[in-house]
Structure formats: structure tokens, C-alpha cells
mmCIF file of C-alpha atoms in Angstrom:
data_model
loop_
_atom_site.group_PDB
_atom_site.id
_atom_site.type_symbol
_atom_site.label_atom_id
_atom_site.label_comp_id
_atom_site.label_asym_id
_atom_site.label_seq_id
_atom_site.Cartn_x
_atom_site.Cartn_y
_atom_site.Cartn_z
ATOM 1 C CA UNK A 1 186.542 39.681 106.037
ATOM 2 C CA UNK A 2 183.250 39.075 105.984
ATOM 3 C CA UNK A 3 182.138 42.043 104.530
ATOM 4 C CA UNK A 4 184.624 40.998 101.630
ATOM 5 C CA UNK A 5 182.956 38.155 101.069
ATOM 6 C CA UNK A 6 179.712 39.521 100.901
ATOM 7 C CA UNK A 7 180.738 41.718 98.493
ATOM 8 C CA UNK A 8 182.858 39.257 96.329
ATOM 9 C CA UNK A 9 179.520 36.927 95.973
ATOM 10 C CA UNK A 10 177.019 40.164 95.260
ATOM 11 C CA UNK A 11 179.437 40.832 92.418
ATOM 12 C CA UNK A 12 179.388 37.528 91.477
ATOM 13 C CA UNK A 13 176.123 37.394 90.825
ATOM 14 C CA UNK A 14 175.792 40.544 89.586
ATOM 15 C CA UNK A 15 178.103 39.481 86.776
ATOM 16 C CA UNK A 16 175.975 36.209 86.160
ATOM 17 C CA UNK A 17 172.720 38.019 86.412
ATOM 18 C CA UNK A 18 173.790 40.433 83.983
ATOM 19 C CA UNK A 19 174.863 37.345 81.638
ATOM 20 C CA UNK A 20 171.445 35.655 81.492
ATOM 21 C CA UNK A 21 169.516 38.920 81.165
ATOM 22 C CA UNK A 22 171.526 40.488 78.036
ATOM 23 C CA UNK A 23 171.341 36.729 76.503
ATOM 24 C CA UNK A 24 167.516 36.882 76.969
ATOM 25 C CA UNK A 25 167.445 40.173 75.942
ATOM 26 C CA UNK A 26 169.056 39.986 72.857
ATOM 27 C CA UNK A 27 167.112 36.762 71.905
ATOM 28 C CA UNK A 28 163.826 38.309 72.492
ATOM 29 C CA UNK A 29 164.785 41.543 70.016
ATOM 30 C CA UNK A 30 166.381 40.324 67.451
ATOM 31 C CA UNK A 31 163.716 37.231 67.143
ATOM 32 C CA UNK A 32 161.398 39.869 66.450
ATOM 33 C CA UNK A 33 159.529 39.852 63.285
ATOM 34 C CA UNK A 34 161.179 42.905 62.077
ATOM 35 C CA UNK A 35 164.144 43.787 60.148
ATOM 36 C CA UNK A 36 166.344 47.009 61.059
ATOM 37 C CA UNK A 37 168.301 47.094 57.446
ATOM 38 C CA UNK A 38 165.029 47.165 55.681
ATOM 39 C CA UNK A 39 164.905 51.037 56.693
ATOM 40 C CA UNK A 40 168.512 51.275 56.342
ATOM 41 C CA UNK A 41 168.156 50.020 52.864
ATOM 42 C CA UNK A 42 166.944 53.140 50.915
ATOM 43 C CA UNK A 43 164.751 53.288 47.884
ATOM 44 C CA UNK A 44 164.340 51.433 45.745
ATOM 45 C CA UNK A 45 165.741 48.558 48.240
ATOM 46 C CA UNK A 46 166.259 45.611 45.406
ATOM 47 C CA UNK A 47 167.084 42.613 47.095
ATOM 48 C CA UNK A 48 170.808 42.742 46.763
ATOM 49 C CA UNK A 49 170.966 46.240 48.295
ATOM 50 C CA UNK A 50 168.920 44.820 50.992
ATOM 51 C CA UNK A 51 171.199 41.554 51.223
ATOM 52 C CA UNK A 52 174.421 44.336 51.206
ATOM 53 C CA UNK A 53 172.196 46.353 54.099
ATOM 54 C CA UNK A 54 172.467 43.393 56.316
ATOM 55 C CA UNK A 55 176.078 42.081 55.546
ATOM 56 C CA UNK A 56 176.769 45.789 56.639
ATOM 57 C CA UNK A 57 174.693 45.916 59.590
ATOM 58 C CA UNK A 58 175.521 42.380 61.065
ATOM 59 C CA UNK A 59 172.081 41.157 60.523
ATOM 60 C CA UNK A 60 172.686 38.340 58.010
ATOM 61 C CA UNK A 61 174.249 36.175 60.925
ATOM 62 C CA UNK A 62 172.567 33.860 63.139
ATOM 63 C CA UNK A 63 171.384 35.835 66.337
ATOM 64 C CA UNK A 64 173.818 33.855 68.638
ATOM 65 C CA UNK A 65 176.664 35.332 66.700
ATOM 66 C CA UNK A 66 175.531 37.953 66.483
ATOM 67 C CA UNK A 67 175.275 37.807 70.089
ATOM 68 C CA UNK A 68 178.652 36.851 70.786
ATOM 69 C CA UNK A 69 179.309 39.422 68.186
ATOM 70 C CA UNK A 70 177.578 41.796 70.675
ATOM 71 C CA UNK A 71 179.635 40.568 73.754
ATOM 72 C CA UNK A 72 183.163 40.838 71.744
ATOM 73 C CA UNK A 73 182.174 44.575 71.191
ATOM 74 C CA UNK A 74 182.136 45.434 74.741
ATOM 75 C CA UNK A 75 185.030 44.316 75.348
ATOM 76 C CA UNK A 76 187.767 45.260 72.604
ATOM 77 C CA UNK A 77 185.422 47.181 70.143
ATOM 78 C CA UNK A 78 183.328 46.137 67.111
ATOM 79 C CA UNK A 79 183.395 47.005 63.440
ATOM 80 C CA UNK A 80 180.633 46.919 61.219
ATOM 81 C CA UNK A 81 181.106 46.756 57.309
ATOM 82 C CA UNK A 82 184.662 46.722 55.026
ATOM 83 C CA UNK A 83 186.718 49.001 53.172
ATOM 84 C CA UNK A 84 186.604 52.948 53.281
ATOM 85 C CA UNK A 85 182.942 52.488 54.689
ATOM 86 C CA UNK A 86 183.388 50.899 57.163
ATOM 87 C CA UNK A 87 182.174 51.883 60.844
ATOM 88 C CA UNK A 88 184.385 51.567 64.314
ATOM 89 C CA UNK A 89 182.600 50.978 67.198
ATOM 90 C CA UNK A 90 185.208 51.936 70.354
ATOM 91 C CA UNK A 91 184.809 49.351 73.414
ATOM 92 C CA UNK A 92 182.837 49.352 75.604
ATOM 93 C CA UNK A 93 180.364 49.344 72.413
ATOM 94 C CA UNK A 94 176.414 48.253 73.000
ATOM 95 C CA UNK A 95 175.673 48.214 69.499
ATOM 96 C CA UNK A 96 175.160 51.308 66.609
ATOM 97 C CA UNK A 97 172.525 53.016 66.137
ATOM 98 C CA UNK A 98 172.915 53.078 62.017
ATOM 99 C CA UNK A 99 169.525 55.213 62.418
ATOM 100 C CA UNK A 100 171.431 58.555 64.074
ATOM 101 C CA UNK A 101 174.433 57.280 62.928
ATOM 102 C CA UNK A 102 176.249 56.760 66.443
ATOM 103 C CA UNK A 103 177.346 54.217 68.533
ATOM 104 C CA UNK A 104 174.667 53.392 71.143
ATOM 105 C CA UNK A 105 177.113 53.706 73.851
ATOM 106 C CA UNK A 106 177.551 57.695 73.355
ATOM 107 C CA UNK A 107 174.109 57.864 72.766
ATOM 108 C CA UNK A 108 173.453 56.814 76.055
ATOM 109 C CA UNK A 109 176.569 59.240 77.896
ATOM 110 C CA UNK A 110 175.064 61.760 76.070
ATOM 111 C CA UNK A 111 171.588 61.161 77.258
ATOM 112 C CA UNK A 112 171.964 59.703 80.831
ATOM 113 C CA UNK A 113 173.318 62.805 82.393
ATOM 114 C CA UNK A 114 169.805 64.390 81.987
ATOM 115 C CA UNK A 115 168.242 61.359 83.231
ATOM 116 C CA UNK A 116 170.492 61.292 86.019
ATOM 117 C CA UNK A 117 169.295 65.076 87.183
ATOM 118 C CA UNK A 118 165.959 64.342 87.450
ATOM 119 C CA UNK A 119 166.279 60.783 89.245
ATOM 120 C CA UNK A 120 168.882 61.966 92.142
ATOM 121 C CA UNK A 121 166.708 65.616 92.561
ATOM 122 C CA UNK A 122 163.604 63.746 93.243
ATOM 123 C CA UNK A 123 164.818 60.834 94.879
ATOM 124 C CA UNK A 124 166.151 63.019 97.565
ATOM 125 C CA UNK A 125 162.549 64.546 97.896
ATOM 126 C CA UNK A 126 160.775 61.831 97.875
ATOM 127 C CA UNK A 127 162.272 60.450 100.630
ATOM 128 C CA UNK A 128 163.090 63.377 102.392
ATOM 129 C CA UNK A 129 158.991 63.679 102.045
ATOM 130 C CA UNK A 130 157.887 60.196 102.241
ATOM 131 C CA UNK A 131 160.364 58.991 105.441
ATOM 132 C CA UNK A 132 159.217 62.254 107.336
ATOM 133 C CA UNK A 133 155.621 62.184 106.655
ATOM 134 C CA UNK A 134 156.001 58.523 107.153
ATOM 135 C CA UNK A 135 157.087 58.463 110.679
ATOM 136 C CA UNK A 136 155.302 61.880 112.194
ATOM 137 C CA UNK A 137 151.685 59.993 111.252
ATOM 138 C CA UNK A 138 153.003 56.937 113.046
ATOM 139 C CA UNK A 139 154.070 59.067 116.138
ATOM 140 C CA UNK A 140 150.874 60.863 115.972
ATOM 141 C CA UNK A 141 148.651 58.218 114.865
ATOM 142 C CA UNK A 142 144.891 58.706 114.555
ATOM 143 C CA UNK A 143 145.389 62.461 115.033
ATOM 144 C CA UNK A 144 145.122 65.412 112.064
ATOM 145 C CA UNK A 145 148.479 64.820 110.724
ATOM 146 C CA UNK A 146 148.032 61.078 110.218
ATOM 147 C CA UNK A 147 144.734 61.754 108.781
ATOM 148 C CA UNK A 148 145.527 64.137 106.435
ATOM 149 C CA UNK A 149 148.721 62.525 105.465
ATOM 150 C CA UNK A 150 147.447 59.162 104.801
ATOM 151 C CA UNK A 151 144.769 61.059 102.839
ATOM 152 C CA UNK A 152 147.164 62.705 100.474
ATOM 153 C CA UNK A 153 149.508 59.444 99.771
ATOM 154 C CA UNK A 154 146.199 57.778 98.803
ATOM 155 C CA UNK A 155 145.739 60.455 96.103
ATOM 156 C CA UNK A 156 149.304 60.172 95.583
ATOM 157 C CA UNK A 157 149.434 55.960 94.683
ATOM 158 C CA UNK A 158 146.450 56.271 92.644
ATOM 159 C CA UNK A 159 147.283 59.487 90.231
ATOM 160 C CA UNK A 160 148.730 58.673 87.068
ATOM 161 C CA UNK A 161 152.330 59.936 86.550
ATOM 162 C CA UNK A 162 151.130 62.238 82.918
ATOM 163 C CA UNK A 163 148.051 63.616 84.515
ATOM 164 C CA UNK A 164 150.320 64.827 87.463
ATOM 165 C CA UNK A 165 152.454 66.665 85.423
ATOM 166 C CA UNK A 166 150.154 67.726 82.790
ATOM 167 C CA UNK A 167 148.367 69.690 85.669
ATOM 168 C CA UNK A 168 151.777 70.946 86.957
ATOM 169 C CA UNK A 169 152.772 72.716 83.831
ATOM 170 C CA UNK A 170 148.879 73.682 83.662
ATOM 171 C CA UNK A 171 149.162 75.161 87.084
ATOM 172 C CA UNK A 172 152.691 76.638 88.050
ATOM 173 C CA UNK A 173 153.757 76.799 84.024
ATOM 174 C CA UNK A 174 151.020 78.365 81.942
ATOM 175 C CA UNK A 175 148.465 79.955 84.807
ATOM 176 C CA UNK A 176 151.001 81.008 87.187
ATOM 177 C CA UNK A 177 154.144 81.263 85.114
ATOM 178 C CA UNK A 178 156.269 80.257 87.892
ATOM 179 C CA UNK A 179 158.938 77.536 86.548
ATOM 180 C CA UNK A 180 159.651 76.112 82.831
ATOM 181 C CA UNK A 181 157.595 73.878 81.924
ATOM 182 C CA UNK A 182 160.563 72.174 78.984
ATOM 183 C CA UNK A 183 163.335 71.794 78.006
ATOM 184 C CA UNK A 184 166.506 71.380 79.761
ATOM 185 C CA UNK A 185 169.836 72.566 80.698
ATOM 186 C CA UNK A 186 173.249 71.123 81.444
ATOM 187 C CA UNK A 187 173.992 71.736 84.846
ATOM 188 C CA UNK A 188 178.047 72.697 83.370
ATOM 189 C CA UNK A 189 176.359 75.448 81.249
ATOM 190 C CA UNK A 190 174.524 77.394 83.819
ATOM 191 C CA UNK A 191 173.449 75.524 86.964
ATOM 192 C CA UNK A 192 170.637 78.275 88.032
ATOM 193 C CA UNK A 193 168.846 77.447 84.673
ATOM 194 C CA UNK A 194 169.842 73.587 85.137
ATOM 195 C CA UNK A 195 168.110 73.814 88.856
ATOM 196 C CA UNK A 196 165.034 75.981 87.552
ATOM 197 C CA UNK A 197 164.085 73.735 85.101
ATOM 198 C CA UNK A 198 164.149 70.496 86.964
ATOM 199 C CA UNK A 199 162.016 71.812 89.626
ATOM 200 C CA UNK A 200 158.578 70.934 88.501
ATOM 201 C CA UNK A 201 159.845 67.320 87.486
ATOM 202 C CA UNK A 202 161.587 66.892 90.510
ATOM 203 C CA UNK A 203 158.389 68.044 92.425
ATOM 204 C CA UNK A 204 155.741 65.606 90.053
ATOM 205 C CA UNK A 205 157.853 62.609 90.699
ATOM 206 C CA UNK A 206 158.659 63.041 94.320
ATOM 207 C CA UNK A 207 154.951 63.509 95.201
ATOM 208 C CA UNK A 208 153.837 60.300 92.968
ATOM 209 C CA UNK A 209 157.057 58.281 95.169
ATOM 210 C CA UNK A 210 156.545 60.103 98.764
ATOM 211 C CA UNK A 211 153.217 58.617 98.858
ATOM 212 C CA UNK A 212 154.258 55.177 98.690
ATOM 213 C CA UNK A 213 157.226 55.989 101.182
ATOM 214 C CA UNK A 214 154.741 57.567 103.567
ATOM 215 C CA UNK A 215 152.643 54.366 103.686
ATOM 216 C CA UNK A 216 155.540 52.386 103.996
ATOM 217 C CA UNK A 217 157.398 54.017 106.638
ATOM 218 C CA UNK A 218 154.283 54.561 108.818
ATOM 219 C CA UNK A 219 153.122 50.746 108.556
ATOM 220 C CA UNK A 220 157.226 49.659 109.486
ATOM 221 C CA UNK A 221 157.209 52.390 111.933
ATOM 222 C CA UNK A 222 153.919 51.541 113.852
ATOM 223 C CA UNK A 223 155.447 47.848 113.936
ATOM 224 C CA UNK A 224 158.607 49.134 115.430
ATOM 225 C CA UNK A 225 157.056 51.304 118.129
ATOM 226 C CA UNK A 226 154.905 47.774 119.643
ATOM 227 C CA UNK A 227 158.575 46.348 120.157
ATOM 228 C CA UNK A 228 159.964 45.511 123.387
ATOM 229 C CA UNK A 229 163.220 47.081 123.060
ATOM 230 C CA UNK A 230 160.815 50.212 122.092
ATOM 231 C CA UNK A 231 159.174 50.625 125.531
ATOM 232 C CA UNK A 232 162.286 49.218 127.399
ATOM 233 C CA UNK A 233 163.992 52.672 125.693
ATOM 234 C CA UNK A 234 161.117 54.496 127.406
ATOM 235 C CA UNK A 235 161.332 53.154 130.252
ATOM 236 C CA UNK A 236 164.773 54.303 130.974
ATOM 237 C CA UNK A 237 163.547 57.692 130.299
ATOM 238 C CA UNK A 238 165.459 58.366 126.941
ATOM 239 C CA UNK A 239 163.730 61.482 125.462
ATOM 240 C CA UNK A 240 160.951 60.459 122.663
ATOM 241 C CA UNK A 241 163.008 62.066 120.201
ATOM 242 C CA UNK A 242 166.052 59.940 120.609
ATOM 243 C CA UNK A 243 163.710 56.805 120.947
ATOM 244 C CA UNK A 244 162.242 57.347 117.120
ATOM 245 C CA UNK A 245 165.403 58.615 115.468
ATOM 246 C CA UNK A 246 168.321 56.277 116.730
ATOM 247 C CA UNK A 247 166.178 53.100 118.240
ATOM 248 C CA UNK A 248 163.288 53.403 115.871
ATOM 249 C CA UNK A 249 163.994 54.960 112.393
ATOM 250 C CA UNK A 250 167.099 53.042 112.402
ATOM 251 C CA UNK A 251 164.972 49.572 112.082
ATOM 252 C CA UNK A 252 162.291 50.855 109.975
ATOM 253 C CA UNK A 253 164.756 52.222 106.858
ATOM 254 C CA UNK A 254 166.008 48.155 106.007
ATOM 255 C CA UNK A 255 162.466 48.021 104.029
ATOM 256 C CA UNK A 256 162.903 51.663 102.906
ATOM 257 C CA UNK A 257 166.234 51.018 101.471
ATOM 258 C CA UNK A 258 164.805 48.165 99.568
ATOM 259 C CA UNK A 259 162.050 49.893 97.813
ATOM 260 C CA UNK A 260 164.546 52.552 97.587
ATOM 261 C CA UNK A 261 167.379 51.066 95.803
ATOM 262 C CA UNK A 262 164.848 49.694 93.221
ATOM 263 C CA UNK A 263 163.052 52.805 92.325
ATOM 264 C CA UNK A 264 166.060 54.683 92.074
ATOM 265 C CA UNK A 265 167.991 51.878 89.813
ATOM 266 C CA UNK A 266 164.939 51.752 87.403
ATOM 267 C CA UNK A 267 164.273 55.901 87.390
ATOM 268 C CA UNK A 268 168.153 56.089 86.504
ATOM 269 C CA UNK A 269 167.170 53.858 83.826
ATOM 270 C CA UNK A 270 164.907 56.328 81.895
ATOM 271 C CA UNK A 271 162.021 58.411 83.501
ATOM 272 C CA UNK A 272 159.828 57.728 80.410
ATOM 273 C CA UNK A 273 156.655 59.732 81.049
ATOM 274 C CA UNK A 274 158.240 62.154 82.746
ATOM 275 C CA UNK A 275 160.981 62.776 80.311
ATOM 276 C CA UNK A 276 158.286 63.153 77.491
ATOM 277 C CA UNK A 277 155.562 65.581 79.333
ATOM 278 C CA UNK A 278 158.567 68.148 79.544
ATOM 279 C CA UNK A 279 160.394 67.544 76.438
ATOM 280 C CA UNK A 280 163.131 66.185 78.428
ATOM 281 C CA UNK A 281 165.819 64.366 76.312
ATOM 282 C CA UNK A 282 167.197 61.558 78.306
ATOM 283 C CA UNK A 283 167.400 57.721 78.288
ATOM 284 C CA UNK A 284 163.433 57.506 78.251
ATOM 285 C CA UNK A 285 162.582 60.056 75.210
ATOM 286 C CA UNK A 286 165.511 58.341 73.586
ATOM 287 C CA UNK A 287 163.791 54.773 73.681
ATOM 288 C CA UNK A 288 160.791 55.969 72.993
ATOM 289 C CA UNK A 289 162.041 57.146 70.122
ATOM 290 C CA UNK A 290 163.847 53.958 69.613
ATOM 291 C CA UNK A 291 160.770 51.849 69.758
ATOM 292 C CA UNK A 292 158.954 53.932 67.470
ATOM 293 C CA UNK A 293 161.404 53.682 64.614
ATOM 294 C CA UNK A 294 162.482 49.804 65.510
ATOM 295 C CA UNK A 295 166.171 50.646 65.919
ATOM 296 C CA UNK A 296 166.949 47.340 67.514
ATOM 297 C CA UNK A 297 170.488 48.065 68.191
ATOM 298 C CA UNK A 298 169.665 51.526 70.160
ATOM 299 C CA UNK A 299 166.295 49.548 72.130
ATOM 300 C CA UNK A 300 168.481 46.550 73.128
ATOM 301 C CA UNK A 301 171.686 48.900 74.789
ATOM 302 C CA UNK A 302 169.157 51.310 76.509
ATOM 303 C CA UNK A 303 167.755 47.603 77.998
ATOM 304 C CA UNK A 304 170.309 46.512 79.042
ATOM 305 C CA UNK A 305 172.206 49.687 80.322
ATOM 306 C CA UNK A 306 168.575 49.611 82.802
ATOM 307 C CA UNK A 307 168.881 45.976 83.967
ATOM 308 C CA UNK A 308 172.451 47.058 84.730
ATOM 309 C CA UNK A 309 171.801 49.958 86.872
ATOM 310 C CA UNK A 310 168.690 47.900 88.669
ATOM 311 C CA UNK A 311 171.396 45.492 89.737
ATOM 312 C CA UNK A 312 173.844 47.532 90.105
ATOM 313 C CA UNK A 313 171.631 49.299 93.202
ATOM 314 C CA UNK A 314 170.834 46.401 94.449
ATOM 315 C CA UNK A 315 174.065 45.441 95.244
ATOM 316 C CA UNK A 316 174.513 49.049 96.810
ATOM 317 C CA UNK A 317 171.186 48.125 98.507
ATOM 318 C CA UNK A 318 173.171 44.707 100.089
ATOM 319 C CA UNK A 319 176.338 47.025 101.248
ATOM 320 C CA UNK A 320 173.781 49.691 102.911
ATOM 321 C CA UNK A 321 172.035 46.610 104.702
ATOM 322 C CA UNK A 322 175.796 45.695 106.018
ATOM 323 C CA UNK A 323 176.025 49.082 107.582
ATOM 324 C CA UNK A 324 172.465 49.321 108.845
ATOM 325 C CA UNK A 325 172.364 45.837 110.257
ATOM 326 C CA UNK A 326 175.743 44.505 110.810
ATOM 327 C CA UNK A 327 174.342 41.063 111.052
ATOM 328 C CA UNK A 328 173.648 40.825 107.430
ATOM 329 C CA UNK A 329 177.200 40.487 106.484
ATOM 330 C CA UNK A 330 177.994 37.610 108.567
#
């Protein structure tokens, strides 16, 4: 029961948050001294095909209906234009992109499933990585392995995310011709090739993230260990391993989850450097590209698609923290 309530008021205000941020979004774009149907226009654009550019587009409203415009699409659909040229938008629609010349919502199905690949494939390594390196330097604190580790996630925090993977395709693309270095393919077309080239991205991001876990988990972990409950464990003669993995991980990965939940939501959002140092076409590349060419409708869904998935991992972040800590939910 509680638990349902917990999850009835994280959805709650997921739903609200959501609200504010696509209203605040959408204000912010489309105050923006710029004007999408002026590159839809053509040449020469003459006023009046400029004036019929906007009419078409939705652009010669007010930007609050065209806001509630925005909100009516998502829910039943939205049509843009009249007559035989007229364009459907099928709910759930986030705009269209009159740029490519497709609705922002299949943009975005079409792109997230490569930004998908490389967030879960190096999430799981980084904290495979980070948790692990994390707690052996706390259990052998001061020693080699803390030194050396600690040394490492330093260089790790501190790289740059490009020059990382610059000097990965440098290194195990072009001098040792190991792994692709670009490109990308669907995992439903031939999942060898799919796996082989996600490696290197996989490996640049999860070394850049591991070192921030590794810091993390070692400074929670060193904390834990000075507990009472710690050296009451030991004193009952529980075997060391059992004492770190049930009594003493199980504490430290609350904070972990945290960070987490967040780095996950945002990479699911669009790895943008990574995407572009290996020609990767996900959500990132395609606001990049969005940006560049001030196709408000296309920069505006990608947006708020992000903000969605942030929250939308926080709240899985709140049900982990139920099951980790059962007095969260009460």
C-alpha cells in the first residue's frame, strides 16, 4: 500500500514536471529570434509566399497556441496546412520536421534505438568497472590497487570525452586495426556486426563514467566500513567477503543508484560527442544537426523526449530506493 502510494505521487509529479518543462521549453524556442518558414519558403520568398510558409507551418499563431497546438498533437494527432497538401501528423506527434519532411516523433524511433545501444552497453561497464574498482581500493586502501586506481579515475574525470575517443579510433582503429571505428549496425540485421561496432564507444564512455563511479563508491564505501553495524558483522566472525557484499555494498549503491539513474536518463537522451566522433546516427547527431539548420520543431521534440527520459529514471531511481531501503517507501 505504501509502495502504491509512493508510486502514485512519483507519477504525479512526473506528469507535472513534465508540464512546466515542455511549457518552458517551448517558450524559450519559439521566442527565439529566428524564423523556421523563412528556409521553408524557397526562392525568391516574396512576402506572401513567406506569409503562406507560416500559415502552413503553424508559425503565424501566437506561441501559446501554438503551444496548446503542440499539446493537442500528442494526444489525438495534428495537421498542418489544407487541401490536397496538407500534412497528418499521427498522435503521439512532437512536432514535424518540414526540413526532412517527417514527423519528429519517427524521427526520434528511428534514431533512439542507436542511442539506446550505446547507453545500456556502456552503462553496464561502467558500473560493472566503476562499483568494482570502487570498493576493492576501499578494502585495500592505501595499498597498490587503491593507488593505482585512484590514479587512473583522476585521468579519467579530467579527459575530455572527443579526445578519448579520437585516440581510441587512433589507437585500436587506424594503428592496430582492431574494431570499426564508424558507422553502425542494427542489432536485427546482424548482431555480431551490431556488437563489433559498439565496442570502442562502449569502451570510451565507460572509462570517462567508471572513473567517477570508482571515486564514488570508494568514498561511500570507506564511510560504510567505520560503521558500527560494520565491525559488529566482524565480530561475529562473518567471512570479509559476506561483510562487503551483503552488509556493505548493499548501503553504499543508494548514492550509486542516484548518480546512476541520472547519467543513464541523460545518455539515453543523445550521446552527442560520442555519437559524432564515430559517425553514429542517433538522437545526438540528429540534434546536432537540428541546431545547425534551426529546425525548431525537430530541436524542441528531441528536448523534450530527454527531459522525459531524465525523469522518467528518476522515478525508476525512487522504486530501486524502495527495494534497496525498504524504509523509503513508508
Amino acid at each position: 500500500m505504501r509502495l502504491a502510494r509512493l508510486i502514485s505521487g512519483r507519477l504525479f509529479g512526473m506528469l507535472v514536471t513534465l508540464f512546466v518543462i515542455s511549457l518552458l521549453t517551448y517558450a524559450v524556442f519559439y521566442l527565439l529570434p529566428s524564423d523556421p518558414a523563412q528556409l521553408s519558403c524557397g526562392r525568391p520568398c516574396t512576402p506572401e509566399r513567406l506569409a503562406d510558409a507560416r500559415a502552413f507551418m503553424g508559425f503565424d499563431e501566437s506561441w501559446l497556441q501554438q503551444y496548446l497546438g503542440f499539446l493537442g498533437g500528442i494526444v489525438a494527432g495534428r495537421t498542418f496546412g489544407s487541401g490536397v497538401a496538407a500534412v497528418h501528423c499521427a498522435a503521439p506527434c512532437f512536432g514535424y520536421s518540414f526540413r526532412l519532411n517527417e514527423s519528429v516523433t519517427q524521427l526520434i524511433v528511428d534514431r533512439f534505438p542507436v542511442t539506446f545501444s550505446i547507453a545500456i552497453g556502456a552503462a553496464v561497464l561502467w558500473l560493472i568497472i566503476g562499483v568494482g574498482a570502487g570498493v576493492l581500493s576501499a578494502v585495500r586502501r592505501g595499498g597498490a590497487i587503491d593507488r593505482t586506481a585512484m590514479t587512473l579515475s583522476t585521468v579519467g574525470v579530467s579527459a575530455p570525452s572527443y579526445l578519448v575517443g579520437l585516440l581510441g579510433i587512433l589507437l585500436f582503429g587506424f594503428t592496430l586495426n582492431i574494431v570499426p571505428v564508424t558507422g553502425y549496425v542494427p542489432l536485427t540485421e546482424n548482431p555480431v556486426q551490431w556488437l563489433w561496432h559498439l565496442v570502442l564507444p562502449w569502451v570510451v564512455l565507460a572509462v570517462l563514467s567508471a572513473a567517477v563511479y570508482a571515486r564514488l563508491t570508494r568514498g561511500q564505501m570507506l564511510e560504510v566500513l567505520g560503521e558500527d553495524y560494520i565491525r559488529t558483522a566482524r565480530a561475529k566472525g562473518l567471512r570479509e567477503r559476506r561483510v562487503i557484499g551483503r552488509h556493505g555494498l548493499r548501503n553504499v549503491l543508494i548514492p550509486v543508484v542516484t548518480v546512476f539513474g541520472l547519467d543513464l536518463g541523460t545518455l539515453l537522451g543523445g550521446a552527442v560527442i560520442t555519437e559524432r566522433v564515430f559517425s553514429m546516427p542517433g538522437l545526438g547527431s540528429l540534434l546536432l544537426d537540428a541546431v545547425g539548420n534551426i529546425d525548431l520543431p525537430l530541436i524542441v521534440g528531441i528536448t523534450l523526449f530527454s527531459a522525459f527520459l531524465i525523469i522518467l529514471a528518476n522515478f525508476l531511481v525512487d522504486l530501486v530506493y524502495g527495494v534497496l531501503d525498504p524504509r523509503v517507501a513508508r
